[in-house]
Amino acid sequence: MNTLQHSGNLPRSRRRVALEVIVFLCVLLFVYAAVSKLMIYEYTTAQLKLAPLTAPIAGFVAWAVPACELLIATMLCFSRWRQAGLYAFLGLMALFTIYIVQTLFFSERLPCSCGGVIGLLSWSEHLLFNIGFMLLAVAGILLQRRFNFHSTGKEVTGNK
């Protein structure tokens, strides 16, 4: 009988584990990307100067993007800010994805300001990588909303 009682919690615990894995992967990605960009700041700035969209503001973007990535990663680490962090993660990944699409289809040069292993991806692979992480973020948002709903008895769209 005890087994039956615990089996009802299994799907919820799996959803919790799935949410934690998604959040971990998002934090890992943004911390890794931010640190990589900051470690090669001059290279990042030079690459951003080659792209038509970012050339005029390359210096600003070269430090603002890693700062945003670190802020969002921090938000994801705290349950109070997690839902907002997931939305922010999704939004920034969407901007990165739009940038990639714009670069692929409308730029003659294909500069990449990504650091580390991510910079080794082709533009098409990078696009698929971003879409995959956007899908993870959507799954995380849905799971987080479900946990917020169950903990309060009503749908919560903001922070707890």
PDB file of C-alpha atoms in Angstrom:
ATOM      1  CA  MET A   1       0.000   0.000   0.000  1.00  0.00           C
ATOM      2  CA  ASN A   2       2.885   2.323   0.773  1.00  0.00           C
ATOM      3  CA  THR A   3       4.176   1.827  -2.780  1.00  0.00           C
ATOM      4  CA  LEU A   4       0.874   3.011  -4.241  1.00  0.00           C
ATOM      5  CA  GLN A   5       0.991   6.208  -2.220  1.00  0.00           C
ATOM      6  CA  HIS A   6       4.483   7.050  -3.430  1.00  0.00           C
ATOM      7  CA  SER A   7       3.781   6.124  -7.059  1.00  0.00           C
ATOM      8  CA  GLY A   8       1.327   9.060  -7.273  1.00  0.00           C
ATOM      9  CA  ASN A   9       4.220  11.438  -6.592  1.00  0.00           C
ATOM     10  CA  LEU A  10       6.473   9.910  -9.217  1.00  0.00           C
ATOM     11  CA  PRO A  11       5.294  11.969 -12.196  1.00  0.00           C
ATOM     12  CA  ARG A  12       5.549  15.180 -10.145  1.00  0.00           C
ATOM     13  CA  SER A  13       9.071  14.297  -8.999  1.00  0.00           C
ATOM     14  CA  ARG A  14      10.070  13.528 -12.579  1.00  0.00           C
ATOM     15  CA  ARG A  15       8.690  16.888 -13.668  1.00  0.00           C
ATOM     16  CA  ARG A  16      10.673  18.548 -10.878  1.00  0.00           C
ATOM     17  CA  VAL A  17      13.840  16.766 -11.975  1.00  0.00           C
ATOM     18  CA  ALA A  18      13.162  17.740 -15.604  1.00  0.00           C
ATOM     19  CA  LEU A  19      12.727  21.385 -14.559  1.00  0.00           C
ATOM     20  CA  GLU A  20      15.948  21.331 -12.538  1.00  0.00           C
ATOM     21  CA  VAL A  21      17.877  19.772 -15.441  1.00  0.00           C
ATOM     22  CA  ILE A  22      16.510  22.399 -17.844  1.00  0.00           C
ATOM     23  CA  VAL A  23      17.416  25.218 -15.472  1.00  0.00           C
ATOM     24  CA  PHE A  24      20.883  23.732 -14.921  1.00  0.00           C
ATOM     25  CA  LEU A  25      21.506  23.531 -18.678  1.00  0.00           C
ATOM     26  CA  CYS A  26      20.325  27.124 -19.189  1.00  0.00           C
ATOM     27  CA  VAL A  27      22.522  28.406 -16.348  1.00  0.00           C
ATOM     28  CA  LEU A  28      25.474  26.401 -17.632  1.00  0.00           C
ATOM     29  CA  LEU A  29      25.035  27.741 -21.159  1.00  0.00           C
ATOM     30  CA  PHE A  30      24.781  31.393 -20.132  1.00  0.00           C
ATOM     31  CA  VAL A  31      27.609  31.298 -17.583  1.00  0.00           C
ATOM     32  CA  TYR A  32      29.862  29.480 -20.046  1.00  0.00           C
ATOM     33  CA  ALA A  33      28.975  31.844 -22.904  1.00  0.00           C
ATOM     34  CA  ALA A  34      29.410  34.974 -20.768  1.00  0.00           C
ATOM     35  CA  VAL A  35      32.764  33.930 -19.334  1.00  0.00           C
ATOM     36  CA  SER A  36      33.986  32.877 -22.791  1.00  0.00           C
ATOM     37  CA  LYS A  37      33.012  36.234 -24.310  1.00  0.00           C
ATOM     38  CA  LEU A  38      34.591  38.192 -21.476  1.00  0.00           C
ATOM     39  CA  MET A  39      37.825  36.188 -21.673  1.00  0.00           C
ATOM     40  CA  ILE A  40      38.201  37.157 -25.330  1.00  0.00           C
ATOM     41  CA  TYR A  41      36.660  40.615 -25.031  1.00  0.00           C
ATOM     42  CA  GLU A  42      38.828  42.231 -27.737  1.00  0.00           C
ATOM     43  CA  TYR A  43      38.086  39.447 -30.211  1.00  0.00           C
ATOM     44  CA  THR A  44      34.378  39.608 -29.388  1.00  0.00           C
ATOM     45  CA  THR A  45      34.352  43.367 -29.972  1.00  0.00           C
ATOM     46  CA  ALA A  46      36.245  42.979 -33.258  1.00  0.00           C
ATOM     47  CA  GLN A  47      33.788  40.357 -34.498  1.00  0.00           C
ATOM     48  CA  LEU A  48      30.804  42.496 -33.520  1.00  0.00           C
ATOM     49  CA  LYS A  49      32.293  45.393 -35.494  1.00  0.00           C
ATOM     50  CA  LEU A  50      32.180  43.226 -38.630  1.00  0.00           C
ATOM     51  CA  ALA A  51      28.426  42.670 -38.397  1.00  0.00           C
ATOM     52  CA  PRO A  52      26.199  45.414 -39.835  1.00  0.00           C
ATOM     53  CA  LEU A  53      23.667  45.286 -36.997  1.00  0.00           C
ATOM     54  CA  THR A  54      26.174  45.525 -34.171  1.00  0.00           C
ATOM     55  CA  ALA A  55      29.056  47.500 -35.688  1.00  0.00           C
ATOM     56  CA  PRO A  56      27.998  50.918 -34.309  1.00  0.00           C
ATOM     57  CA  ILE A  57      27.501  49.560 -30.780  1.00  0.00           C
ATOM     58  CA  ALA A  58      30.062  46.748 -30.692  1.00  0.00           C
ATOM     59  CA  GLY A  59      31.816  47.946 -27.527  1.00  0.00           C
ATOM     60  CA  PHE A  60      28.546  48.208 -25.633  1.00  0.00           C
ATOM     61  CA  VAL A  61      27.221  44.846 -26.857  1.00  0.00           C
ATOM     62  CA  ALA A  62      30.514  43.094 -26.041  1.00  0.00           C
ATOM     63  CA  TRP A  63      30.048  43.705 -22.316  1.00  0.00           C
ATOM     64  CA  ALA A  64      26.242  44.124 -22.110  1.00  0.00           C
ATOM     65  CA  VAL A  65      25.428  40.682 -23.521  1.00  0.00           C
ATOM     66  CA  PRO A  66      27.654  38.771 -21.057  1.00  0.00           C
ATOM     67  CA  ALA A  67      26.317  40.941 -18.219  1.00  0.00           C
ATOM     68  CA  CYS A  68      22.743  40.058 -19.222  1.00  0.00           C
ATOM     69  CA  GLU A  69      23.641  36.379 -19.524  1.00  0.00           C
ATOM     70  CA  LEU A  70      25.123  36.379 -16.011  1.00  0.00           C
ATOM     71  CA  LEU A  71      22.124  38.255 -14.599  1.00  0.00           C
ATOM     72  CA  ILE A  72      19.695  35.799 -16.179  1.00  0.00           C
ATOM     73  CA  ALA A  73      21.750  32.819 -14.978  1.00  0.00           C
ATOM     74  CA  THR A  74      21.612  34.271 -11.463  1.00  0.00           C
ATOM     75  CA  MET A  75      17.837  34.754 -11.712  1.00  0.00           C
ATOM     76  CA  LEU A  76      17.455  31.097 -12.677  1.00  0.00           C
ATOM     77  CA  CYS A  77      19.263  30.023  -9.500  1.00  0.00           C
ATOM     78  CA  PHE A  78      16.619  31.524  -7.195  1.00  0.00           C
ATOM     79  CA  SER A  79      13.107  30.097  -7.094  1.00  0.00           C
ATOM     80  CA  ARG A  80      11.634  33.551  -6.527  1.00  0.00           C
ATOM     81  CA  TRP A  81      13.092  34.785  -9.845  1.00  0.00           C
ATOM     82  CA  ARG A  82      13.119  31.520 -11.794  1.00  0.00           C
ATOM     83  CA  GLN A  83      10.018  32.093 -13.895  1.00  0.00           C
ATOM     84  CA  ALA A  84      11.125  35.589 -14.884  1.00  0.00           C
ATOM     85  CA  GLY A  85      14.583  34.167 -15.568  1.00  0.00           C
ATOM     86  CA  LEU A  86      13.157  31.522 -17.883  1.00  0.00           C
ATOM     87  CA  TYR A  87      11.248  34.179 -19.813  1.00  0.00           C
ATOM     88  CA  ALA A  88      14.379  36.346 -19.976  1.00  0.00           C
ATOM     89  CA  PHE A  89      16.434  33.346 -21.122  1.00  0.00           C
ATOM     90  CA  LEU A  90      13.893  32.614 -23.862  1.00  0.00           C
ATOM     91  CA  GLY A  91      13.838  36.272 -24.915  1.00  0.00           C
ATOM     92  CA  LEU A  92      17.612  36.585 -25.157  1.00  0.00           C
ATOM     93  CA  MET A  93      17.889  33.278 -27.012  1.00  0.00           C
ATOM     94  CA  ALA A  94      15.198  34.524 -29.420  1.00  0.00           C
ATOM     95  CA  LEU A  95      17.245  37.680 -30.035  1.00  0.00           C
ATOM     96  CA  PHE A  96      20.366  35.592 -30.653  1.00  0.00           C
ATOM     97  CA  THR A  97      18.388  33.390 -33.041  1.00  0.00           C
ATOM     98  CA  ILE A  98      17.023  36.394 -34.946  1.00  0.00           C
ATOM     99  CA  TYR A  99      20.596  37.693 -35.193  1.00  0.00           C
ATOM    100  CA  ILE A 100      21.747  34.346 -36.618  1.00  0.00           C
ATOM    101  CA  VAL A 101      18.913  34.247 -39.169  1.00  0.00           C
ATOM    102  CA  GLN A 102      19.614  37.849 -40.184  1.00  0.00           C
ATOM    103  CA  THR A 103      23.315  37.093 -40.523  1.00  0.00           C
ATOM    104  CA  LEU A 104      22.740  33.897 -42.503  1.00  0.00           C
ATOM    105  CA  PHE A 105      20.334  35.431 -44.996  1.00  0.00           C
ATOM    106  CA  PHE A 106      21.307  39.082 -45.244  1.00  0.00           C
ATOM    107  CA  SER A 107      25.021  39.446 -44.479  1.00  0.00           C
ATOM    108  CA  GLU A 108      27.931  38.982 -46.824  1.00  0.00           C
ATOM    109  CA  ARG A 109      30.298  38.322 -43.913  1.00  0.00           C
ATOM    110  CA  LEU A 110      29.521  35.811 -41.214  1.00  0.00           C
ATOM    111  CA  PRO A 111      31.416  37.000 -38.132  1.00  0.00           C
ATOM    112  CA  CYS A 112      30.860  35.080 -34.909  1.00  0.00           C
ATOM    113  CA  SER A 113      31.450  36.638 -31.524  1.00  0.00           C
ATOM    114  CA  CYS A 114      30.681  33.432 -29.668  1.00  0.00           C
ATOM    115  CA  GLY A 115      33.320  32.128 -27.360  1.00  0.00           C
ATOM    116  CA  GLY A 116      34.541  28.668 -26.519  1.00  0.00           C
ATOM    117  CA  VAL A 117      33.146  25.518 -28.068  1.00  0.00           C
ATOM    118  CA  ILE A 118      29.995  27.285 -29.252  1.00  0.00           C
ATOM    119  CA  GLY A 119      32.128  29.356 -31.634  1.00  0.00           C
ATOM    120  CA  LEU A 120      33.131  26.125 -33.389  1.00  0.00           C
ATOM    121  CA  LEU A 121      29.576  25.461 -34.573  1.00  0.00           C
ATOM    122  CA  SER A 122      28.609  26.309 -38.130  1.00  0.00           C
ATOM    123  CA  TRP A 123      25.915  28.962 -38.463  1.00  0.00           C
ATOM    124  CA  SER A 124      23.310  26.307 -39.308  1.00  0.00           C
ATOM    125  CA  GLU A 125      24.355  24.201 -36.314  1.00  0.00           C
ATOM    126  CA  HIS A 126      24.268  27.303 -34.144  1.00  0.00           C
ATOM    127  CA  LEU A 127      20.728  28.036 -35.334  1.00  0.00           C
ATOM    128  CA  LEU A 128      19.608  24.490 -34.425  1.00  0.00           C
ATOM    129  CA  PHE A 129      21.431  24.738 -31.087  1.00  0.00           C
ATOM    130  CA  ASN A 130      19.583  27.963 -30.264  1.00  0.00           C
ATOM    131  CA  ILE A 131      16.217  26.565 -31.318  1.00  0.00           C
ATOM    132  CA  GLY A 132      16.851  23.525 -29.110  1.00  0.00           C
ATOM    133  CA  PHE A 133      17.582  25.734 -26.110  1.00  0.00           C
ATOM    134  CA  MET A 134      14.526  27.866 -26.866  1.00  0.00           C
ATOM    135  CA  LEU A 135      12.398  24.708 -26.800  1.00  0.00           C
ATOM    136  CA  LEU A 136      14.003  23.745 -23.489  1.00  0.00           C
ATOM    137  CA  ALA A 137      13.159  27.201 -22.128  1.00  0.00           C
ATOM    138  CA  VAL A 138       9.519  26.854 -23.230  1.00  0.00           C
ATOM    139  CA  ALA A 139       9.352  23.447 -21.523  1.00  0.00           C
ATOM    140  CA  GLY A 140      10.903  25.003 -18.404  1.00  0.00           C
ATOM    141  CA  ILE A 141       8.369  27.835 -18.427  1.00  0.00           C
ATOM    142  CA  LEU A 142       5.490  25.378 -18.708  1.00  0.00           C
ATOM    143  CA  LEU A 143       6.849  23.192 -15.920  1.00  0.00           C
ATOM    144  CA  GLN A 144       7.538  26.196 -13.679  1.00  0.00           C
ATOM    145  CA  ARG A 145       4.012  27.545 -14.256  1.00  0.00           C
ATOM    146  CA  ARG A 146       2.599  24.133 -13.357  1.00  0.00           C
ATOM    147  CA  PHE A 147       4.573  24.054 -10.106  1.00  0.00           C
ATOM    148  CA  ASN A 148       3.494  27.618  -9.312  1.00  0.00           C
ATOM    149  CA  PHE A 149      -0.121  26.621  -9.953  1.00  0.00           C
ATOM    150  CA  HIS A 150       0.098  23.566  -7.699  1.00  0.00           C
ATOM    151  CA  SER A 151       1.815  25.433  -4.867  1.00  0.00           C
ATOM    152  CA  THR A 152      -0.745  28.255  -4.760  1.00  0.00           C
ATOM    153  CA  GLY A 153      -3.887  26.636  -6.087  1.00  0.00           C
ATOM    154  CA  LYS A 154      -4.174  29.304  -8.759  1.00  0.00           C
ATOM    155  CA  GLU A 155      -2.210  30.191 -11.843  1.00  0.00           C
ATOM    156  CA  VAL A 156       0.750  32.415 -11.108  1.00  0.00           C
ATOM    157  CA  THR A 157       2.286  34.227 -14.024  1.00  0.00           C
ATOM    158  CA  GLY A 158       4.699  36.417 -12.087  1.00  0.00           C
ATOM    159  CA  ASN A 159       7.248  35.658  -9.407  1.00  0.00           C
ATOM    160  CA  LYS A 160       6.387  33.895  -6.171  1.00  0.00           C
TER     161      LYS A 160
END
